[in-house]
Every structure is written in C-alpha cells, then in structure tokens.
C-alpha cells in the first residue's frame, strides 16, 4: 500500500466517523424535540399524510436481516416514495447502536416488544396529536361543511 492510498483510507475513515457522529446527534436531537417517527408502518402513514414535513429517511438493517424479503419490499416502497417526494435517504447498519441511541431497553424478552427501528423519519416540525387543518379556501369550505352552511346539492 502506498502512502497516498494509506492517507486516502485514513481520510475516508475519518469522514465516515464524522458522518456517523452527525447522524447520531441528529437522531438524538430529533427524538428530544419530538421530530422523530419510528417504525416502517408509522413512517408510511406519516409520509402518506404529510410528506412535505419529512426531511430525512433513515433505513436501518443488519447483515442477518438482508435476506428478509418482506423488509426489502418495504424498503423498496419507502425508497420509491422518498425519491418521488425529494426526501433524503440514508441507509445504515447497526440496529443495536440505534436502539442504544434512542434509549430502547436492552432486554425486551417477555415484558415489552421492541420498537421497529428499521425506518426512522426526521421531520421539520414536531408531531401533533390533532389532525392537520386545511388552509385558505379549503379551510373555509371545511368549516362551512361542518356547520352545514354549504350550498352544495
């Protein structure tokens, strides 16, 4: 190995550590600010309702799960949806590290079921428990319909 190759490998490793640290910080901050959606099903629901609020999709899988066809199908569909909606995608491994970062219990045998950490969405606004209200003219029409004021036949 030449000096140039050695330096290039070292720089690549340093860059990867920097990216890893940045992603970890982002996930912890997003969770603390209630801007993190966890789980394939929950993520699909959010992207269907409000795809504009999603700024990053993190897909996580470990080597032993690479052969899980159902999970791969979910990932393909999520990736396609993300591409259609200009949502950035990051693929990672290390489910155990993700669980540690997000404060998941180390042992979930018998008592509680572990959350699905295969898909994480970071949003640009905190989650709300109330349904989103339409804006502008749609809002006016909706309010009129709720009060029974509409002139529609």
mmCIF file of N, CA and C in Angstrom, residues 3-99:
data_model
loop_
_atom_site.group_PDB
_atom_site.id
_atom_site.type_symbol
_atom_site.label_atom_id
_atom_site.label_comp_id
_atom_site.label_asym_id
_atom_site.label_seq_id
_atom_site.Cartn_x
_atom_site.Cartn_y
_atom_site.Cartn_z
ATOM 1 N N UNK A 3 1.748 5.411 0.310
ATOM 2 C CA UNK A 3 1.416 6.452 1.279
ATOM 3 C C UNK A 3 0.115 7.151 0.887
ATOM 4 N N UNK A 4 -0.062 7.408 -0.414
ATOM 5 C CA UNK A 4 -1.279 8.068 -0.875
ATOM 6 C C UNK A 4 -2.519 7.221 -0.578
ATOM 7 N N UNK A 5 -2.421 5.915 -0.793
ATOM 8 C CA UNK A 5 -3.539 5.019 -0.508
ATOM 9 C C UNK A 5 -3.826 4.978 0.987
ATOM 10 N N UNK A 6 -2.775 4.958 1.781
ATOM 11 C CA UNK A 6 -2.926 4.924 3.238
ATOM 12 C C UNK A 6 -3.602 6.200 3.738
ATOM 13 N N UNK A 7 -3.175 7.341 3.229
ATOM 14 C CA UNK A 7 -3.763 8.617 3.626
ATOM 15 C C UNK A 7 -5.224 8.689 3.161
ATOM 16 N N UNK A 8 -5.495 8.217 1.947
ATOM 17 C CA UNK A 8 -6.865 8.230 1.427
ATOM 18 C C UNK A 8 -7.777 7.366 2.292
ATOM 19 N N UNK A 9 -7.302 6.192 2.702
ATOM 20 C CA UNK A 9 -8.093 5.310 3.560
ATOM 21 C C UNK A 9 -8.339 5.963 4.912
ATOM 22 N N UNK A 10 -7.312 6.606 5.454
ATOM 23 C CA UNK A 10 -7.444 7.264 6.746
ATOM 24 C C UNK A 10 -8.445 8.416 6.657
ATOM 25 N N UNK A 11 -8.379 9.193 5.583
ATOM 26 C CA UNK A 11 -9.323 10.299 5.390
ATOM 27 C C UNK A 11 -10.748 9.782 5.236
ATOM 28 N N UNK A 12 -10.915 8.692 4.513
ATOM 29 C CA UNK A 12 -12.252 8.117 4.328
ATOM 30 C C UNK A 12 -12.812 7.643 5.666
ATOM 31 N N UNK A 13 -11.976 7.022 6.489
ATOM 32 C CA UNK A 13 -12.418 6.554 7.806
ATOM 33 C C UNK A 13 -12.802 7.730 8.695
ATOM 34 N N UNK A 14 -12.019 8.807 8.647
ATOM 35 C CA UNK A 14 -12.332 9.994 9.446
ATOM 36 C C UNK A 14 -13.639 10.628 8.986
ATOM 37 N N UNK A 15 -13.839 10.704 7.670
ATOM 38 C CA UNK A 15 -15.073 11.277 7.142
ATOM 39 C C UNK A 15 -16.275 10.437 7.566
ATOM 40 N N UNK A 16 -16.111 9.111 7.546
ATOM 41 C CA UNK A 16 -17.207 8.234 7.935
ATOM 42 C C UNK A 16 -17.533 8.399 9.416
ATOM 43 N N UNK A 17 -16.528 8.558 10.249
ATOM 44 C CA UNK A 17 -16.762 8.791 11.672
ATOM 45 C C UNK A 17 -17.498 10.113 11.885
ATOM 46 N N UNK A 18 -17.153 11.116 11.103
ATOM 47 C CA UNK A 18 -17.815 12.412 11.203
ATOM 48 C C UNK A 18 -19.284 12.303 10.794
ATOM 49 N N UNK A 19 -19.542 11.585 9.720
ATOM 50 C CA UNK A 19 -20.920 11.396 9.262
ATOM 51 C C UNK A 19 -21.706 10.605 10.301
ATOM 52 N N UNK A 20 -21.105 9.559 10.829
ATOM 53 C CA UNK A 20 -21.763 8.742 11.850
ATOM 54 C C UNK A 20 -22.130 9.590 13.059
ATOM 55 N N UNK A 21 -21.197 10.394 13.528
ATOM 56 C CA UNK A 21 -21.455 11.256 14.685
ATOM 57 C C UNK A 21 -22.566 12.257 14.383
ATOM 58 N N UNK A 22 -22.566 12.814 13.183
ATOM 59 C CA UNK A 22 -23.594 13.790 12.807
ATOM 60 C C UNK A 22 -24.976 13.140 12.772
ATOM 61 N N UNK A 23 -25.076 11.941 12.209
ATOM 62 C CA UNK A 23 -26.359 11.241 12.147
ATOM 63 C C UNK A 23 -26.832 10.898 13.557
ATOM 64 N N UNK A 24 -25.921 10.452 14.408
ATOM 65 C CA UNK A 24 -26.288 10.132 15.782
ATOM 66 C C UNK A 24 -26.800 11.368 16.517
ATOM 67 N N UNK A 25 -26.120 12.482 16.367
ATOM 68 C CA UNK A 25 -26.557 13.730 17.006
ATOM 69 C C UNK A 25 -27.924 14.156 16.488
ATOM 70 N N UNK A 26 -28.121 14.036 15.186
ATOM 71 C CA UNK A 26 -29.393 14.401 14.579
ATOM 72 C C UNK A 26 -30.533 13.563 15.150
ATOM 73 N N UNK A 27 -30.337 12.255 15.245
ATOM 74 C CA UNK A 27 -31.394 11.377 15.746
ATOM 75 C C UNK A 27 -31.736 11.676 17.201
ATOM 76 N N UNK A 28 -30.719 11.885 18.021
ATOM 77 C CA UNK A 28 -30.958 12.188 19.431
ATOM 78 C C UNK A 28 -31.701 13.521 19.569
ATOM 79 N N UNK A 29 -31.267 14.539 18.826
ATOM 80 C CA UNK A 29 -31.925 15.845 18.883
ATOM 81 C C UNK A 29 -33.361 15.751 18.365
ATOM 82 N N UNK A 30 -33.571 15.014 17.277
ATOM 83 C CA UNK A 30 -34.912 14.876 16.703
ATOM 84 C C UNK A 30 -35.840 14.178 17.690
ATOM 85 N N UNK A 31 -35.353 13.165 18.365
ATOM 86 C CA UNK A 31 -36.178 12.462 19.343
ATOM 87 C C UNK A 31 -36.509 13.385 20.519
ATOM 88 N N UNK A 32 -35.534 14.124 20.985
ATOM 89 C CA UNK A 32 -35.734 15.039 22.112
ATOM 90 C C UNK A 32 -36.761 16.122 21.755
ATOM 91 N N UNK A 33 -36.778 16.557 20.492
ATOM 92 C CA UNK A 33 -37.687 17.615 20.046
ATOM 93 C C UNK A 33 -38.995 17.066 19.472
ATOM 94 N N UNK A 34 -39.213 15.774 19.610
ATOM 95 C CA UNK A 34 -40.420 15.116 19.104
ATOM 96 C C UNK A 34 -40.560 15.292 17.594
ATOM 97 N N UNK A 35 -39.449 15.125 16.897
ATOM 98 C CA UNK A 35 -39.433 15.237 15.435
ATOM 99 C C UNK A 35 -38.978 13.926 14.787
ATOM 100 N N UNK A 36 -39.168 12.826 15.495
ATOM 101 C CA UNK A 36 -38.712 11.525 15.011
ATOM 102 C C UNK A 36 -39.880 10.556 14.972
ATOM 103 N N UNK A 37 -40.073 9.933 13.824
ATOM 104 C CA UNK A 37 -41.082 8.888 13.667
ATOM 105 C C UNK A 37 -40.345 7.572 13.530
ATOM 106 N N UNK A 38 -40.744 6.589 14.330
ATOM 107 C CA UNK A 38 -40.040 5.313 14.389
ATOM 108 C C UNK A 38 -40.950 4.194 13.910
ATOM 109 N N UNK A 39 -40.447 3.382 12.983
ATOM 110 C CA UNK A 39 -41.175 2.212 12.522
ATOM 111 C C UNK A 39 -41.583 2.313 11.059
ATOM 112 N N UNK A 40 -41.578 1.194 10.375
ATOM 113 C CA UNK A 40 -41.925 1.151 8.954
ATOM 114 C C UNK A 40 -43.378 1.576 8.754
ATOM 115 N N UNK A 41 -44.284 1.003 9.535
ATOM 116 C CA UNK A 41 -45.708 1.303 9.374
ATOM 117 C C UNK A 41 -46.000 2.756 9.728
ATOM 118 N N UNK A 42 -45.475 3.224 10.862
ATOM 119 C CA UNK A 42 -45.698 4.608 11.300
ATOM 120 C C UNK A 42 -45.125 5.597 10.291
ATOM 121 N N UNK A 43 -43.966 5.264 9.733
ATOM 122 C CA UNK A 43 -43.328 6.128 8.737
ATOM 123 C C UNK A 43 -44.158 6.195 7.462
ATOM 124 N N UNK A 44 -44.670 5.063 7.028
ATOM 125 C CA UNK A 44 -45.505 5.036 5.821
ATOM 126 C C UNK A 44 -46.763 5.876 6.019
ATOM 127 N N UNK A 45 -47.367 5.792 7.205
ATOM 128 C CA UNK A 45 -48.557 6.599 7.487
ATOM 129 C C UNK A 45 -48.227 8.087 7.420
ATOM 130 N N UNK A 46 -47.129 8.500 8.048
ATOM 131 C CA UNK A 46 -46.757 9.912 8.053
ATOM 132 C C UNK A 46 -46.452 10.409 6.640
ATOM 133 N N UNK A 47 -45.703 9.623 5.873
ATOM 134 C CA UNK A 47 -45.360 10.048 4.511
ATOM 135 C C UNK A 47 -46.592 10.147 3.624
ATOM 136 N N UNK A 48 -47.595 9.348 3.906
ATOM 137 C CA UNK A 48 -48.836 9.411 3.143
ATOM 138 C C UNK A 48 -49.632 10.667 3.483
ATOM 139 N N UNK A 49 -49.626 11.069 4.753
ATOM 140 C CA UNK A 49 -50.404 12.218 5.209
ATOM 141 C C UNK A 49 -49.674 13.535 4.982
ATOM 142 N N UNK A 50 -48.372 13.581 5.306
ATOM 143 C CA UNK A 50 -47.640 14.850 5.264
ATOM 144 C C UNK A 50 -46.196 14.650 4.787
ATOM 145 N N UNK A 51 -45.991 14.291 3.527
ATOM 146 C CA UNK A 51 -44.631 14.036 3.051
ATOM 147 C C UNK A 51 -43.744 15.284 3.055
ATOM 148 N N UNK A 52 -44.331 16.469 2.982
ATOM 149 C CA UNK A 52 -43.530 17.692 2.973
ATOM 150 C C UNK A 52 -42.844 17.971 4.303
ATOM 151 N N UNK A 53 -43.320 17.352 5.378
ATOM 152 C CA UNK A 53 -42.702 17.582 6.684
ATOM 153 C C UNK A 53 -41.462 16.711 6.899
ATOM 154 N N UNK A 54 -41.260 15.705 6.049
ATOM 155 C CA UNK A 54 -40.149 14.767 6.226
ATOM 156 C C UNK A 54 -38.900 15.315 5.540
ATOM 157 N N UNK A 55 -37.806 15.404 6.309
ATOM 158 C CA UNK A 55 -36.551 15.911 5.744
ATOM 159 C C UNK A 55 -35.508 14.814 5.573
ATOM 160 N N UNK A 56 -35.659 13.704 6.294
ATOM 161 C CA UNK A 56 -34.687 12.618 6.190
ATOM 162 C C UNK A 56 -35.348 11.298 6.520
ATOM 163 N N UNK A 57 -35.033 10.294 5.720
ATOM 164 C CA UNK A 57 -35.483 8.920 5.973
ATOM 165 C C UNK A 57 -34.256 8.071 6.220
ATOM 166 N N UNK A 58 -34.207 7.429 7.366
ATOM 167 C CA UNK A 58 -33.087 6.572 7.705
ATOM 168 C C UNK A 58 -33.581 5.127 7.699
ATOM 169 N N UNK A 59 -33.002 4.313 6.829
ATOM 170 C CA UNK A 59 -33.363 2.901 6.735
ATOM 171 C C UNK A 59 -32.242 2.076 7.343
ATOM 172 N N UNK A 60 -32.579 1.282 8.338
ATOM 173 C CA UNK A 60 -31.564 0.519 9.071
ATOM 174 C C UNK A 60 -31.813 -0.976 8.925
ATOM 175 N N UNK A 61 -30.726 -1.681 8.673
ATOM 176 C CA UNK A 61 -30.817 -3.137 8.557
ATOM 177 C C UNK A 61 -29.466 -3.732 8.917
ATOM 178 N N UNK A 62 -29.495 -4.856 9.593
ATOM 179 C CA UNK A 62 -28.267 -5.573 9.919
ATOM 180 C C UNK A 62 -28.045 -6.688 8.907
ATOM 181 N N UNK A 63 -26.826 -7.195 8.875
ATOM 182 C CA UNK A 63 -26.459 -8.211 7.883
ATOM 183 C C UNK A 63 -27.359 -9.429 7.925
ATOM 184 N N UNK A 64 -27.717 -9.873 9.125
ATOM 185 C CA UNK A 64 -28.529 -11.086 9.235
ATOM 186 C C UNK A 64 -29.957 -10.882 8.729
ATOM 187 N N UNK A 65 -30.381 -9.633 8.550
ATOM 188 C CA UNK A 65 -31.727 -9.356 8.052
ATOM 189 C C UNK A 65 -31.754 -9.064 6.556
ATOM 190 N N UNK A 66 -30.599 -9.073 5.913
ATOM 191 C CA UNK A 66 -30.515 -8.755 4.483
ATOM 192 C C UNK A 66 -31.381 -9.673 3.629
ATOM 193 N N UNK A 67 -31.633 -10.900 4.081
ATOM 194 C CA UNK A 67 -32.418 -11.862 3.306
ATOM 195 C C UNK A 67 -33.910 -11.802 3.602
ATOM 196 N N UNK A 68 -34.343 -10.886 4.443
ATOM 197 C CA UNK A 68 -35.755 -10.744 4.794
ATOM 198 C C UNK A 68 -36.481 -10.060 3.628
ATOM 199 N N UNK A 69 -37.173 -10.859 2.825
ATOM 200 C CA UNK A 69 -37.821 -10.372 1.608
ATOM 201 C C UNK A 69 -38.886 -9.323 1.928
ATOM 202 N N UNK A 70 -39.680 -9.556 2.963
ATOM 203 C CA UNK A 70 -40.737 -8.603 3.310
ATOM 204 C C UNK A 70 -40.138 -7.242 3.665
ATOM 205 N N UNK A 71 -39.068 -7.243 4.426
ATOM 206 C CA UNK A 71 -38.411 -5.998 4.805
ATOM 207 C C UNK A 71 -37.824 -5.296 3.582
ATOM 208 N N UNK A 72 -37.250 -6.068 2.666
ATOM 209 C CA UNK A 72 -36.697 -5.487 1.447
ATOM 210 C C UNK A 72 -37.790 -4.855 0.578
ATOM 211 N N UNK A 73 -38.961 -5.481 0.551
ATOM 212 C CA UNK A 73 -40.082 -4.918 -0.198
ATOM 213 C C UNK A 73 -40.520 -3.604 0.438
ATOM 214 N N UNK A 74 -40.615 -3.582 1.769
ATOM 215 C CA UNK A 74 -40.955 -2.338 2.474
ATOM 216 C C UNK A 74 -39.944 -1.243 2.151
ATOM 217 N N UNK A 75 -38.666 -1.598 2.192
ATOM 218 C CA UNK A 75 -37.612 -0.620 1.918
ATOM 219 C C UNK A 75 -37.715 -0.088 0.486
ATOM 220 N N UNK A 76 -37.984 -0.969 -0.453
ATOM 221 C CA UNK A 76 -38.106 -0.549 -1.853
ATOM 222 C C UNK A 76 -39.253 0.441 -2.019
ATOM 223 N N UNK A 77 -40.388 0.148 -1.399
ATOM 224 C CA UNK A 77 -41.540 1.043 -1.487
ATOM 225 C C UNK A 77 -41.256 2.384 -0.807
ATOM 226 N N UNK A 78 -40.637 2.341 0.360
ATOM 227 C CA UNK A 78 -40.309 3.575 1.079
ATOM 228 C C UNK A 78 -39.307 4.401 0.278
ATOM 229 N N UNK A 79 -38.287 3.756 -0.269
ATOM 230 C CA UNK A 79 -37.291 4.476 -1.066
ATOM 231 C C UNK A 79 -37.944 5.125 -2.288
ATOM 232 N N UNK A 80 -38.834 4.414 -2.927
ATOM 233 C CA UNK A 80 -39.522 4.961 -4.093
ATOM 234 C C UNK A 80 -40.343 6.190 -3.707
ATOM 235 N N UNK A 81 -41.061 6.089 -2.610
ATOM 236 C CA UNK A 81 -41.862 7.217 -2.142
ATOM 237 C C UNK A 81 -40.964 8.404 -1.791
ATOM 238 N N UNK A 82 -39.852 8.131 -1.134
ATOM 239 C CA UNK A 82 -38.911 9.192 -0.772
ATOM 240 C C UNK A 82 -38.350 9.873 -2.019
ATOM 241 N N UNK A 83 -37.996 9.100 -3.015
ATOM 242 C CA UNK A 83 -37.469 9.679 -4.256
ATOM 243 C C UNK A 83 -38.518 10.535 -4.947
ATOM 244 N N UNK A 84 -39.757 10.075 -4.963
ATOM 245 C CA UNK A 84 -40.837 10.833 -5.588
ATOM 246 C C UNK A 84 -41.097 12.160 -4.878
ATOM 247 N N UNK A 85 -40.807 12.211 -3.578
ATOM 248 C CA UNK A 85 -41.091 13.401 -2.773
ATOM 249 C C UNK A 85 -39.839 14.161 -2.355
ATOM 250 N N UNK A 86 -38.713 13.884 -3.004
ATOM 251 C CA UNK A 86 -37.443 14.567 -2.716
ATOM 252 C C UNK A 86 -37.044 14.500 -1.243
ATOM 253 N N UNK A 87 -37.195 13.326 -0.646
ATOM 254 C CA UNK A 87 -36.798 13.097 0.737
ATOM 255 C C UNK A 87 -35.449 12.385 0.711
ATOM 256 N N UNK A 88 -34.484 12.922 1.447
ATOM 257 C CA UNK A 88 -33.149 12.321 1.505
ATOM 258 C C UNK A 88 -33.210 10.989 2.250
ATOM 259 N N UNK A 89 -32.441 10.017 1.749
ATOM 260 C CA UNK A 89 -32.422 8.676 2.319
ATOM 261 C C UNK A 89 -31.001 8.342 2.764
ATOM 262 N N UNK A 90 -30.892 7.767 3.964
ATOM 263 C CA UNK A 90 -29.607 7.265 4.454
ATOM 264 C C UNK A 90 -29.829 5.820 4.869
ATOM 265 N N UNK A 91 -28.980 4.923 4.352
ATOM 266 C CA UNK A 91 -29.060 3.506 4.745
ATOM 267 C C UNK A 91 -27.919 3.216 5.703
ATOM 268 N N UNK A 92 -28.258 2.570 6.808
ATOM 269 C CA UNK A 92 -27.257 2.268 7.836
ATOM 270 C C UNK A 92 -27.410 0.834 8.318
ATOM 271 N N UNK A 93 -26.386 0.382 8.998
ATOM 272 C CA UNK A 93 -26.458 -0.890 9.718
ATOM 273 C C UNK A 93 -26.209 -0.562 11.183
ATOM 274 N N UNK A 94 -26.340 -1.533 12.033
ATOM 275 C CA UNK A 94 -26.094 -1.289 13.452
ATOM 276 C C UNK A 94 -27.366 -1.006 14.219
ATOM 277 N N UNK A 95 -28.302 -1.931 14.152
ATOM 278 C CA UNK A 95 -29.570 -1.764 14.852
ATOM 279 C C UNK A 95 -29.368 -1.639 16.365
ATOM 280 N N UNK A 96 -28.396 -2.353 16.891
ATOM 281 C CA UNK A 96 -28.144 -2.302 18.331
ATOM 282 C C UNK A 96 -27.702 -0.894 18.752
ATOM 283 N N UNK A 97 -26.860 -0.254 17.947
ATOM 284 C CA UNK A 97 -26.414 1.109 18.247
ATOM 285 C C UNK A 97 -27.592 2.084 18.169
ATOM 286 N N UNK A 98 -28.467 1.903 17.185
ATOM 287 C CA UNK A 98 -29.664 2.740 17.092
ATOM 288 C C UNK A 98 -30.529 2.594 18.341
ATOM 289 N N UNK A 99 -30.704 1.367 18.787
ATOM 290 C CA UNK A 99 -31.505 1.119 19.986
ATOM 291 C C UNK A 99 -30.897 1.832 21.195
#
